[in-house]
PDB file of C-alpha atoms in Angstrom:
ATOM      1  CA  MET A   1     -17.294   8.865  33.921  1.00  0.00           C
ATOM      2  CA  LYS A   2     -16.264   8.867  30.285  1.00  0.00           C
ATOM      3  CA  GLU A   3     -16.244   5.061  30.151  1.00  0.00           C
ATOM      4  CA  ASN A   4     -19.664   4.875  31.860  1.00  0.00           C
ATOM      5  CA  PHE A   5     -21.064   7.360  29.387  1.00  0.00           C
ATOM      6  CA  ARG A   6     -19.793   5.236  26.499  1.00  0.00           C
ATOM      7  CA  GLU A   7     -21.244   2.088  28.017  1.00  0.00           C
ATOM      8  CA  ILE A   8     -24.652   3.623  28.699  1.00  0.00           C
ATOM      9  CA  LEU A   9     -24.976   5.471  25.386  1.00  0.00           C
ATOM     10  CA  PRO A  10     -22.884   3.552  22.856  1.00  0.00           C
ATOM     11  CA  ASP A  11     -24.850   4.976  19.902  1.00  0.00           C
ATOM     12  CA  SER A  12     -24.943   8.587  21.048  1.00  0.00           C
ATOM     13  CA  GLN A  13     -24.452  11.359  18.488  1.00  0.00           C
ATOM     14  CA  ILE A  14     -21.592  12.787  20.562  1.00  0.00           C
ATOM     15  CA  ILE A  15     -19.601   9.565  20.236  1.00  0.00           C
ATOM     16  CA  LYS A  16     -20.399   9.323  16.532  1.00  0.00           C
ATOM     17  CA  ARG A  17     -19.235  12.892  15.981  1.00  0.00           C
ATOM     18  CA  GLU A  18     -16.088  12.168  17.983  1.00  0.00           C
ATOM     19  CA  GLU A  19     -15.350   9.179  15.743  1.00  0.00           C
ATOM     20  CA  LYS A  20     -15.855  11.307  12.625  1.00  0.00           C
ATOM     21  CA  PHE A  21     -13.663  14.051  14.093  1.00  0.00           C
ATOM     22  CA  ASN A  22     -10.888  11.552  14.869  1.00  0.00           C
ATOM     23  CA  LEU A  23     -11.080  10.182  11.352  1.00  0.00           C
ATOM     24  CA  ARG A  24     -10.988  13.667   9.817  1.00  0.00           C
ATOM     25  CA  TRP A  25      -7.993  14.740  11.903  1.00  0.00           C
ATOM     26  CA  ASN A  26      -6.123  11.439  11.696  1.00  0.00           C
ATOM     27  CA  ILE A  27      -6.389  10.913  15.468  1.00  0.00           C
ATOM     28  CA  ILE A  28      -5.772   7.338  16.529  1.00  0.00           C
ATOM     29  CA  SER A  29      -7.710   6.260  19.590  1.00  0.00           C
ATOM     30  CA  GLU A  30      -5.980   4.794  22.644  1.00  0.00           C
ATOM     31  CA  GLU A  31      -7.858   1.546  22.074  1.00  0.00           C
ATOM     32  CA  ASP A  32      -6.644   1.273  18.478  1.00  0.00           C
ATOM     33  CA  ARG A  33      -3.076   2.033  19.520  1.00  0.00           C
ATOM     34  CA  GLU A  34      -3.201  -0.817  22.013  1.00  0.00           C
ATOM     35  CA  LYS A  35      -4.665  -3.156  19.414  1.00  0.00           C
ATOM     36  CA  LEU A  36      -1.850  -2.169  17.089  1.00  0.00           C
ATOM     37  CA  ARG A  37       0.793  -2.886  19.710  1.00  0.00           C
ATOM     38  CA  PHE A  38      -0.471  -6.389  20.479  1.00  0.00           C
ATOM     39  CA  ARG A  39      -0.988  -7.289  16.832  1.00  0.00           C
ATOM     40  CA  CYS A  40       2.487  -6.091  15.846  1.00  0.00           C
ATOM     41  CA  VAL A  41       4.145  -7.851  18.769  1.00  0.00           C
ATOM     42  CA  ALA A  42       2.287 -11.032  17.783  1.00  0.00           C
ATOM     43  CA  VAL A  43       3.637 -10.699  14.237  1.00  0.00           C
ATOM     44  CA  ILE A  44       7.205 -10.276  15.529  1.00  0.00           C
ATOM     45  CA  THR A  45       6.909 -13.117  18.016  1.00  0.00           C
ATOM     46  CA  ASN A  46       5.569 -15.533  15.419  1.00  0.00           C
ATOM     47  CA  LYS A  47       8.274 -14.666  12.914  1.00  0.00           C
ATOM     48  CA  LEU A  48      11.140 -14.866  15.408  1.00  0.00           C
ATOM     49  CA  ASN A  49       9.842 -18.157  16.731  1.00  0.00           C
ATOM     50  CA  GLU A  50       9.873 -19.449  13.155  1.00  0.00           C
ATOM     51  CA  ILE A  51      13.628 -18.815  13.209  1.00  0.00           C
ATOM     52  CA  LYS A  52      13.983 -20.351  16.634  1.00  0.00           C
ATOM     53  CA  ASN A  53      12.150 -23.493  15.581  1.00  0.00           C
ATOM     54  CA  SER A  54      14.051 -23.788  12.292  1.00  0.00           C
ATOM     55  CA  ASN A  55      17.361 -25.531  11.767  1.00  0.00           C
ATOM     56  CA  TYR A  56      19.279 -22.320  12.489  1.00  0.00           C
ATOM     57  CA  TYR A  57      21.757 -22.950  15.296  1.00  0.00           C
ATOM     58  CA  PHE A  58      21.620 -20.833  18.458  1.00  0.00           C
ATOM     59  CA  ASN A  59      24.223 -20.762  21.178  1.00  0.00           C
ATOM     60  CA  SER A  60      25.311 -18.472  23.993  1.00  0.00           C
ATOM     61  CA  TYR A  61      27.825 -16.670  21.737  1.00  0.00           C
ATOM     62  CA  ASN A  62      25.721 -16.299  18.625  1.00  0.00           C
ATOM     63  CA  ASP A  63      22.080 -15.872  19.553  1.00  0.00           C
ATOM     64  CA  TYR A  64      20.378 -14.337  16.536  1.00  0.00           C
ATOM     65  CA  LEU A  65      17.298 -13.265  18.475  1.00  0.00           C
ATOM     66  CA  ASN A  66      19.421 -11.509  21.049  1.00  0.00           C
ATOM     67  CA  SER A  67      21.572  -9.707  18.467  1.00  0.00           C
ATOM     68  CA  LEU A  68      18.414  -8.525  16.700  1.00  0.00           C
ATOM     69  CA  CYS A  69      16.991  -6.958  19.851  1.00  0.00           C
ATOM     70  CA  VAL A  70      20.283  -5.390  20.916  1.00  0.00           C
ATOM     71  CA  ALA A  71      20.792  -3.855  17.464  1.00  0.00           C
ATOM     72  CA  ILE A  72      17.284  -2.407  17.287  1.00  0.00           C
ATOM     73  CA  SER A  73      17.546  -1.113  20.864  1.00  0.00           C
ATOM     74  CA  MET A  74      20.620   0.860  19.837  1.00  0.00           C
ATOM     75  CA  ILE A  75      18.992   2.175  16.678  1.00  0.00           C
ATOM     76  CA  ILE A  76      15.890   3.554  18.401  1.00  0.00           C
ATOM     77  CA  GLY A  77      17.926   4.831  21.327  1.00  0.00           C
ATOM     78  CA  ILE A  78      16.691   2.782  24.264  1.00  0.00           C
ATOM     79  CA  PRO A  79      18.689   0.763  26.835  1.00  0.00           C
ATOM     80  CA  SER A  80      19.376  -2.884  26.106  1.00  0.00           C
ATOM     81  CA  LYS A  81      20.772  -5.909  27.908  1.00  0.00           C
ATOM     82  CA  THR A  82      23.111  -8.321  26.215  1.00  0.00           C
ATOM     83  CA  ASN A  83      22.347 -11.485  28.163  1.00  0.00           C
ATOM     84  CA  ASN A  84      21.038 -14.382  26.122  1.00  0.00           C
ATOM     85  CA  PHE A  85      17.338 -15.021  25.533  1.00  0.00           C
ATOM     86  CA  SER A  86      15.488 -17.897  23.969  1.00  0.00           C
ATOM     87  CA  SER A  87      12.326 -16.142  22.807  1.00  0.00           C
ATOM     88  CA  PHE A  88      11.109 -12.648  22.113  1.00  0.00           C
ATOM     89  CA  GLU A  89       8.653 -12.612  25.027  1.00  0.00           C
ATOM     90  CA  SER A  90      11.470 -12.846  27.589  1.00  0.00           C
ATOM     91  CA  LYS A  91      13.594 -10.138  26.033  1.00  0.00           C
ATOM     92  CA  TYR A  92      14.349  -6.818  27.660  1.00  0.00           C
ATOM     93  CA  LEU A  93      13.297  -5.012  24.472  1.00  0.00           C
ATOM     94  CA  TYR A  94       9.938  -6.793  24.545  1.00  0.00           C
ATOM     95  CA  ASP A  95       9.403  -5.627  28.133  1.00  0.00           C
ATOM     96  CA  TYR A  96      10.360  -2.084  27.184  1.00  0.00           C
ATOM     97  CA  ILE A  97       7.954  -2.019  24.223  1.00  0.00           C
ATOM     98  CA  MET A  98       5.117  -3.472  26.285  1.00  0.00           C
ATOM     99  CA  GLU A  99       5.670  -0.859  29.004  1.00  0.00           C
ATOM    100  CA  LEU A 100       5.521   2.084  26.594  1.00  0.00           C
ATOM    101  CA  ASP A 101       2.501   4.286  27.257  1.00  0.00           C
ATOM    102  CA  LEU A 102       1.159   4.600  23.719  1.00  0.00           C
ATOM    103  CA  LYS A 103      -1.268   7.319  24.816  1.00  0.00           C
ATOM    104  CA  LYS A 104       1.796   9.573  24.729  1.00  0.00           C
ATOM    105  CA  ASP A 105       2.718  10.592  21.196  1.00  0.00           C
ATOM    106  CA  ASN A 106       6.459  10.337  21.794  1.00  0.00           C
ATOM    107  CA  ASN A 107       6.131   6.735  22.928  1.00  0.00           C
ATOM    108  CA  TYR A 108       3.810   5.959  20.057  1.00  0.00           C
ATOM    109  CA  ILE A 109       6.343   7.327  17.556  1.00  0.00           C
ATOM    110  CA  THR A 110       9.075   5.269  19.263  1.00  0.00           C
ATOM    111  CA  PHE A 111       6.943   2.174  18.784  1.00  0.00           C
ATOM    112  CA  ILE A 112       6.354   2.900  15.080  1.00  0.00           C
ATOM    113  CA  LYS A 113      10.088   3.511  14.621  1.00  0.00           C
ATOM    114  CA  PHE A 114      10.701   0.158  16.305  1.00  0.00           C
ATOM    115  CA  ILE A 115       8.401  -1.531  13.774  1.00  0.00           C
ATOM    116  CA  GLU A 116      10.199   0.197  10.898  1.00  0.00           C
ATOM    117  CA  GLU A 117      13.577  -1.021  12.159  1.00  0.00           C
ATOM    118  CA  ILE A 118      12.199  -4.547  12.524  1.00  0.00           C
ATOM    119  CA  LEU A 119      11.200  -4.353   8.854  1.00  0.00           C
ATOM    120  CA  ASN A 120      14.642  -3.187   7.737  1.00  0.00           C
ATOM    121  CA  TYR A 121      16.701  -5.674   9.744  1.00  0.00           C
ATOM    122  CA  ASP A 122      18.819  -8.153   7.773  1.00  0.00           C
ATOM    123  CA  TYR A 123      17.500 -11.603   8.682  1.00  0.00           C
ATOM    124  CA  LEU A 124      20.063 -13.359   6.474  1.00  0.00           C
ATOM    125  CA  GLY A 125      17.292 -15.053   4.525  1.00  0.00           C
ATOM    126  CA  TYR A 126      15.654 -16.657   7.557  1.00  0.00           C
ATOM    127  CA  ILE A 127      12.743 -14.222   7.437  1.00  0.00           C
ATOM    128  CA  ASP A 128      11.218 -12.804   4.259  1.00  0.00           C
ATOM    129  CA  ASN A 129      11.083  -9.049   4.969  1.00  0.00           C
ATOM    130  CA  TYR A 130       8.377  -8.463   2.368  1.00  0.00           C
ATOM    131  CA  ASN A 131       6.155 -11.118   3.904  1.00  0.00           C
ATOM    132  CA  LEU A 132       6.804  -9.552   7.313  1.00  0.00           C
ATOM    133  CA  ALA A 133       5.806  -6.137   5.912  1.00  0.00           C
ATOM    134  CA  LYS A 134       2.545  -7.626   4.599  1.00  0.00           C
ATOM    135  CA  LYS A 135       1.769  -8.951   8.090  1.00  0.00           C
ATOM    136  CA  PHE A 136       2.368  -5.498   9.618  1.00  0.00           C
ATOM    137  CA  ALA A 137       0.284  -3.822   6.891  1.00  0.00           C
ATOM    138  CA  GLU A 138      -2.548  -6.201   7.766  1.00  0.00           C
ATOM    139  CA  ALA A 139      -2.137  -5.355  11.479  1.00  0.00           C
ATOM    140  CA  PHE A 140      -2.417  -1.637  10.637  1.00  0.00           C
ATOM    141  CA  LYS A 141      -5.693  -2.178   8.777  1.00  0.00           C
ATOM    142  CA  LEU A 142      -7.190  -4.436  11.440  1.00  0.00           C
ATOM    143  CA  SER A 143      -6.298  -1.877  14.121  1.00  0.00           C
ATOM    144  CA  ASN A 144      -7.929   0.997  12.206  1.00  0.00           C
ATOM    145  CA  VAL A 145      -4.582   2.812  12.132  1.00  0.00           C
ATOM    146  CA  LYS A 146      -4.100   5.139   9.181  1.00  0.00           C
ATOM    147  CA  MET A 147      -0.586   4.158   8.147  1.00  0.00           C
ATOM    148  CA  LYS A 148       0.927   2.416   5.167  1.00  0.00           C
ATOM    149  CA  ILE A 149       4.204   0.675   4.425  1.00  0.00           C
ATOM    150  CA  ILE A 150       6.212   1.657   1.375  1.00  0.00           C
ATOM    151  CA  LYS A 151       9.124  -0.286  -0.079  1.00  0.00           C
ATOM    152  CA  ASP A 152      11.504   2.047  -1.891  1.00  0.00           C
ATOM    153  CA  ASN A 153      14.361   0.069  -3.400  1.00  0.00           C
ATOM    154  CA  ASP A 154      15.398  -2.175  -0.482  1.00  0.00           C
ATOM    155  CA  GLU A 155      14.195   0.082   2.348  1.00  0.00           C
ATOM    156  CA  TYR A 156      10.846  -0.078   4.098  1.00  0.00           C
ATOM    157  CA  CYS A 157       9.242   3.125   5.317  1.00  0.00           C
ATOM    158  CA  ILE A 158       6.096   3.571   7.440  1.00  0.00           C
ATOM    159  CA  LEU A 159       4.054   6.646   6.543  1.00  0.00           C
ATOM    160  CA  PRO A 160       0.855   8.185   7.890  1.00  0.00           C
ATOM    161  CA  ILE A 161      -2.148   8.293   5.589  1.00  0.00           C
ATOM    162  CA  ASN A 162      -3.162  11.933   5.782  1.00  0.00           C
ATOM    163  CA  THR A 163      -6.792  13.003   5.544  1.00  0.00           C
ATOM    164  CA  GLU A 164      -6.463  16.791   5.648  1.00  0.00           C
ATOM    165  CA  PHE A 165      -7.804  18.102   2.370  1.00  0.00           C
ATOM    166  CA  LEU A 166      -5.231  20.647   1.323  1.00  0.00           C
ATOM    167  CA  ASP A 167      -2.246  21.703   3.369  1.00  0.00           C
ATOM    168  CA  SER A 168      -0.592  18.432   4.267  1.00  0.00           C
ATOM    169  CA  PRO A 169      -1.067  16.105   1.266  1.00  0.00           C
ATOM    170  CA  LEU A 170      -0.916  18.689  -1.516  1.00  0.00           C
ATOM    171  CA  VAL A 171       1.824  20.904  -0.187  1.00  0.00           C
ATOM    172  CA  PHE A 172       3.981  19.598   2.630  1.00  0.00           C
ATOM    173  CA  ASP A 173       3.701  15.882   1.819  1.00  0.00           C
ATOM    174  CA  ASN A 174       4.896  16.632  -1.698  1.00  0.00           C
ATOM    175  CA  LEU A 175       8.162  17.895  -0.235  1.00  0.00           C
ATOM    176  CA  TYR A 176       8.750  14.416   1.189  1.00  0.00           C
ATOM    177  CA  TRP A 177       7.809  12.539  -1.962  1.00  0.00           C
ATOM    178  CA  LEU A 178       9.947  14.822  -4.096  1.00  0.00           C
ATOM    179  CA  ASN A 179      13.126  13.881  -2.218  1.00  0.00           C
ATOM    180  CA  ALA A 180      13.992  11.620  -5.137  1.00  0.00           C
ATOM    181  CA  TYR A 181      13.708  14.622  -7.488  1.00  0.00           C
ATOM    182  CA  LYS A 182      15.890  17.278  -5.871  1.00  0.00           C
ATOM    183  CA  ASP A 183      15.559  19.908  -8.626  1.00  0.00           C
ATOM    184  CA  VAL A 184      11.790  19.526  -8.674  1.00  0.00           C
ATOM    185  CA  LYS A 185      11.624  19.807  -4.897  1.00  0.00           C
ATOM    186  CA  ASN A 186      13.818  22.939  -4.876  1.00  0.00           C
ATOM    187  CA  HIS A 187      11.515  24.796  -7.262  1.00  0.00           C
ATOM    188  CA  PHE A 188       8.359  23.700  -5.448  1.00  0.00           C
ATOM    189  CA  GLU A 189       9.924  24.745  -2.143  1.00  0.00           C
ATOM    190  CA  LYS A 190      10.902  28.145  -3.565  1.00  0.00           C
ATOM    191  CA  SER A 191       7.309  28.810  -4.580  1.00  0.00           C
ATOM    192  CA  LEU A 192       6.237  28.241  -0.947  1.00  0.00           C
ATOM    193  CA  LYS A 193       8.946  30.588   0.345  1.00  0.00           C
ATOM    194  CA  PHE A 194       7.821  33.316  -2.055  1.00  0.00           C
ATOM    195  CA  GLU A 195       4.184  32.763  -1.051  1.00  0.00           C
ATOM    196  CA  ARG A 196       4.435  35.018   2.019  1.00  0.00           C
ATOM    197  CA  LYS A 197       6.078  37.895   0.143  1.00  0.00           C
ATOM    198  CA  GLU A 198       4.248  40.647  -1.670  1.00  0.00           C
ATOM    199  CA  ASN A 199       4.902  41.331  -5.350  1.00  0.00           C
ATOM    200  CA  TYR A 200       6.502  37.916  -5.898  1.00  0.00           C
ATOM    201  CA  TYR A 201       3.417  36.437  -7.508  1.00  0.00           C
ATOM    202  CA  ARG A 202       5.016  35.873 -10.902  1.00  0.00           C
ATOM    203  CA  ASN A 203       8.001  34.217  -9.184  1.00  0.00           C
ATOM    204  CA  ILE A 204       5.648  31.822  -7.421  1.00  0.00           C
ATOM    205  CA  VAL A 205       3.909  30.845 -10.662  1.00  0.00           C
ATOM    206  CA  ASP A 206       7.264  30.446 -12.441  1.00  0.00           C
ATOM    207  CA  GLU A 207       8.620  28.177  -9.710  1.00  0.00           C
ATOM    208  CA  LEU A 208       5.436  26.094  -9.664  1.00  0.00           C
ATOM    209  CA  ARG A 209       5.542  25.659 -13.432  1.00  0.00           C
ATOM    210  CA  LEU A 210       9.234  24.712 -13.333  1.00  0.00           C
ATOM    211  CA  SER A 211       8.651  22.137 -10.607  1.00  0.00           C
ATOM    212  CA  LEU A 212       5.952  20.388 -12.645  1.00  0.00           C
ATOM    213  CA  GLU A 213       7.877  20.729 -15.911  1.00  0.00           C
ATOM    214  CA  LEU A 214      11.049  19.215 -14.429  1.00  0.00           C
ATOM    215  CA  LEU A 215       9.116  16.366 -12.839  1.00  0.00           C
ATOM    216  CA  LEU A 216       7.547  15.380 -16.171  1.00  0.00           C
ATOM    217  CA  LYS A 217      10.897  15.634 -17.952  1.00  0.00           C
ATOM    218  CA  LYS A 218      12.414  13.240 -15.426  1.00  0.00           C
ATOM    219  CA  MET A 219       9.391  10.916 -15.450  1.00  0.00           C
ATOM    220  CA  PHE A 220       9.318  10.671 -19.251  1.00  0.00           C
ATOM    221  CA  SER A 221      13.077  11.035 -19.859  1.00  0.00           C
ATOM    222  CA  ASN A 222      12.698  13.855 -22.364  1.00  0.00           C
ATOM    223  CA  GLU A 223      13.362  17.588 -22.676  1.00  0.00           C
ATOM    224  CA  LYS A 224       9.912  18.693 -23.794  1.00  0.00           C
ATOM    225  CA  SER A 225       8.347  21.902 -22.564  1.00  0.00           C
ATOM    226  CA  LEU A 226       5.403  21.631 -20.201  1.00  0.00           C
ATOM    227  CA  GLU A 227       2.733  22.204 -22.856  1.00  0.00           C
ATOM    228  CA  ASN A 228       4.191  19.442 -25.046  1.00  0.00           C
ATOM    229  CA  GLN A 229       3.870  16.691 -22.434  1.00  0.00           C
ATOM    230  CA  LYS A 230       0.146  16.011 -22.914  1.00  0.00           C
ATOM    231  CA  SER A 231       0.544  12.924 -25.085  1.00  0.00           C
ATOM    232  CA  ASN A 232       3.139  11.502 -22.694  1.00  0.00           C
ATOM    233  CA  LEU A 233       0.754  12.051 -19.788  1.00  0.00           C
ATOM    234  CA  GLY A 234      -2.028  10.252 -21.656  1.00  0.00           C
ATOM    235  CA  ASP A 235       0.227   7.262 -22.348  1.00  0.00           C
ATOM    236  CA  TYR A 236       1.436   7.257 -18.728  1.00  0.00           C
ATOM    237  CA  PHE A 237      -2.095   7.216 -17.291  1.00  0.00           C
ATOM    238  CA  LYS A 238      -3.154   4.483 -19.708  1.00  0.00           C
ATOM    239  CA  SER A 239      -0.174   2.285 -18.831  1.00  0.00           C
ATOM    240  CA  ASN A 240      -1.030   2.678 -15.128  1.00  0.00           C
ATOM    241  CA  ASN A 241      -4.713   1.743 -15.576  1.00  0.00           C
ATOM    242  CA  ILE A 242      -6.040   5.220 -14.750  1.00  0.00           C
ATOM    243  CA  SER A 243      -9.641   5.624 -15.881  1.00  0.00           C
ATOM    244  CA  THR A 244     -10.272   7.553 -19.080  1.00  0.00           C
ATOM    245  CA  SER A 245     -12.443  10.082 -17.211  1.00  0.00           C
ATOM    246  CA  ILE A 246      -9.727  10.904 -14.666  1.00  0.00           C
ATOM    247  CA  SER A 247      -7.054  10.971 -17.356  1.00  0.00           C
ATOM    248  CA  ASN A 248      -9.103  13.345 -19.525  1.00  0.00           C
ATOM    249  CA  MET A 249      -9.945  15.530 -16.514  1.00  0.00           C
ATOM    250  CA  TYR A 250      -6.279  15.802 -15.514  1.00  0.00           C
ATOM    251  CA  ILE A 251      -5.136  16.616 -19.042  1.00  0.00           C
ATOM    252  CA  LYS A 252      -7.919  19.181 -19.561  1.00  0.00           C
ATOM    253  CA  LEU A 253      -6.933  21.023 -16.374  1.00  0.00           C
ATOM    254  CA  PHE A 254      -3.284  20.626 -17.347  1.00  0.00           C
ATOM    255  CA  ASP A 255      -4.069  22.258 -20.690  1.00  0.00           C
ATOM    256  CA  TYR A 256      -5.658  25.286 -19.006  1.00  0.00           C
ATOM    257  CA  TYR A 257      -2.771  25.390 -16.519  1.00  0.00           C
ATOM    258  CA  THR A 258      -0.165  25.707 -19.301  1.00  0.00           C
ATOM    259  CA  LEU A 259      -2.324  28.279 -21.086  1.00  0.00           C
ATOM    260  CA  TYR A 260      -2.560  30.337 -17.880  1.00  0.00           C
ATOM    261  CA  ASN A 261       1.213  30.202 -17.442  1.00  0.00           C
ATOM    262  CA  ASN A 262       1.876  31.336 -20.983  1.00  0.00           C
ATOM    263  CA  ASP A 263      -0.641  34.168 -20.841  1.00  0.00           C
ATOM    264  CA  ASN A 264      -0.035  35.455 -17.318  1.00  0.00           C
ATOM    265  CA  ALA A 265       3.509  34.589 -16.279  1.00  0.00           C
ATOM    266  CA  LYS A 266       5.797  33.148 -18.921  1.00  0.00           C
ATOM    267  CA  HIS A 267       5.221  35.868 -21.529  1.00  0.00           C
ATOM    268  CA  ASP A 268       3.663  38.540 -19.328  1.00  0.00           C
ATOM    269  CA  ASP A 269       3.246  39.577 -15.690  1.00  0.00           C
ATOM    270  CA  LYS A 270      -0.471  39.575 -14.982  1.00  0.00           C
ATOM    271  CA  VAL A 271      -0.697  37.252 -11.985  1.00  0.00           C
ATOM    272  CA  ASN A 272      -3.481  38.138  -9.558  1.00  0.00           C
ATOM    273  CA  ASN A 273      -2.540  37.486  -5.910  1.00  0.00           C
ATOM    274  CA  VAL A 274      -6.008  36.010  -5.295  1.00  0.00           C
ATOM    275  CA  GLU A 275      -5.102  33.193  -7.692  1.00  0.00           C
ATOM    276  CA  ILE A 276      -1.892  32.161  -5.922  1.00  0.00           C
ATOM    277  CA  ASP A 277      -3.272  29.673  -3.403  1.00  0.00           C
ATOM    278  CA  TYR A 278      -5.354  28.002  -6.095  1.00  0.00           C
ATOM    279  CA  LEU A 279      -2.270  27.602  -8.310  1.00  0.00           C
ATOM    280  CA  ILE A 280      -0.214  26.183  -5.445  1.00  0.00           C
ATOM    281  CA  TYR A 281      -2.895  23.623  -4.644  1.00  0.00           C
ATOM    282  CA  LEU A 282      -3.498  22.821  -8.318  1.00  0.00           C
ATOM    283  CA  THR A 283       0.213  22.255  -8.947  1.00  0.00           C
ATOM    284  CA  GLY A 284       0.310  20.183  -5.767  1.00  0.00           C
ATOM    285  CA  THR A 285      -2.617  18.118  -7.092  1.00  0.00           C
ATOM    286  CA  PHE A 286      -0.864  17.502 -10.415  1.00  0.00           C
ATOM    287  CA  ILE A 287       2.343  16.439  -8.664  1.00  0.00           C
ATOM    288  CA  ARG A 288       0.666  14.470  -5.887  1.00  0.00           C
ATOM    289  CA  PHE A 289      -1.392  12.365  -8.299  1.00  0.00           C
ATOM    290  CA  ILE A 290       1.741  11.301 -10.176  1.00  0.00           C
ATOM    291  CA  MET A 291       3.508  10.624  -6.870  1.00  0.00           C
ATOM    292  CA  GLN A 292       0.527   8.514  -5.737  1.00  0.00           C
ATOM    293  CA  ILE A 293       0.716   6.438  -8.905  1.00  0.00           C
ATOM    294  CA  GLU A 294       4.434   5.868  -8.346  1.00  0.00           C
ATOM    295  CA  GLU A 295       3.849   5.234  -4.643  1.00  0.00           C
ATOM    296  CA  SER A 296       1.162   2.625  -5.374  1.00  0.00           C
ATOM    297  CA  LYS A 297       3.740   0.578  -7.283  1.00  0.00           C
ATOM    298  CA  LYS A 298       5.839   0.332  -4.123  1.00  0.00           C
ATOM    299  CA  GLU A 299       3.142  -0.066  -1.474  1.00  0.00           C
ATOM    300  CA  VAL A 300       3.107  -3.291   0.472  1.00  0.00           C
ATOM    301  CA  LYS A 301      -0.402  -4.739   0.232  1.00  0.00           C
TER     302      LYS A 301
END
């Protein structure tokens, strides 16, 4: 009935609203998940066949394609068979992946984890992992799947592109991106723990300020106080091709932010509980923008 309705009224407002809802809530349709599967499998097949058709020697004791599939099967926790195969299409792992019901979130996550492990496998120079990552990134875009691939040092990581306005990107996602800055993360995390407690408003503001201050100290390799980092921020934005308008907007808000801290928390205790959420989100915005700039340097495009 649902399929008939879509066929009869392809331009209906209900379907259009559903598409907007899915986009807003980062919901990937069953159709797009299937497109993603076939595109990703095609990428893998093509790349592995490049090895197979190269001068690399395969035999029954040292089949590179087989060892790849067995290793990844173990990593993602699915059964594997060790008998020899000549191409990816005939492999047990291929059959397993193709049988996964991607409508189920658990299976979908297993599939994405499989792709991530494919990206991080050591191909001994026979496959360029970065080029492989670019092919997967292209498959994500073509399939309308809101994910991106990040290369951090020598490790590839697949991440969702979140569309929720506040909670996820500005608060909880920051906790992931701040893993490389443990002290910064600890202070930001403390502010969230205090958030549910009464009469800890000054503590929250202090922890937020410390998290941002420590991040900028680490980014700019100095020991300046928060209010003395404005010129460094300006230079940083300029060197990363951030528009003058955005740079000036950030620094203007940053200026008021430091003034608020000095007047209401650092040298006094006049924090209004109504202001807490705004300060959490504002600090999250400051941090997230810097993390996005750093992230964009690593993103596979």
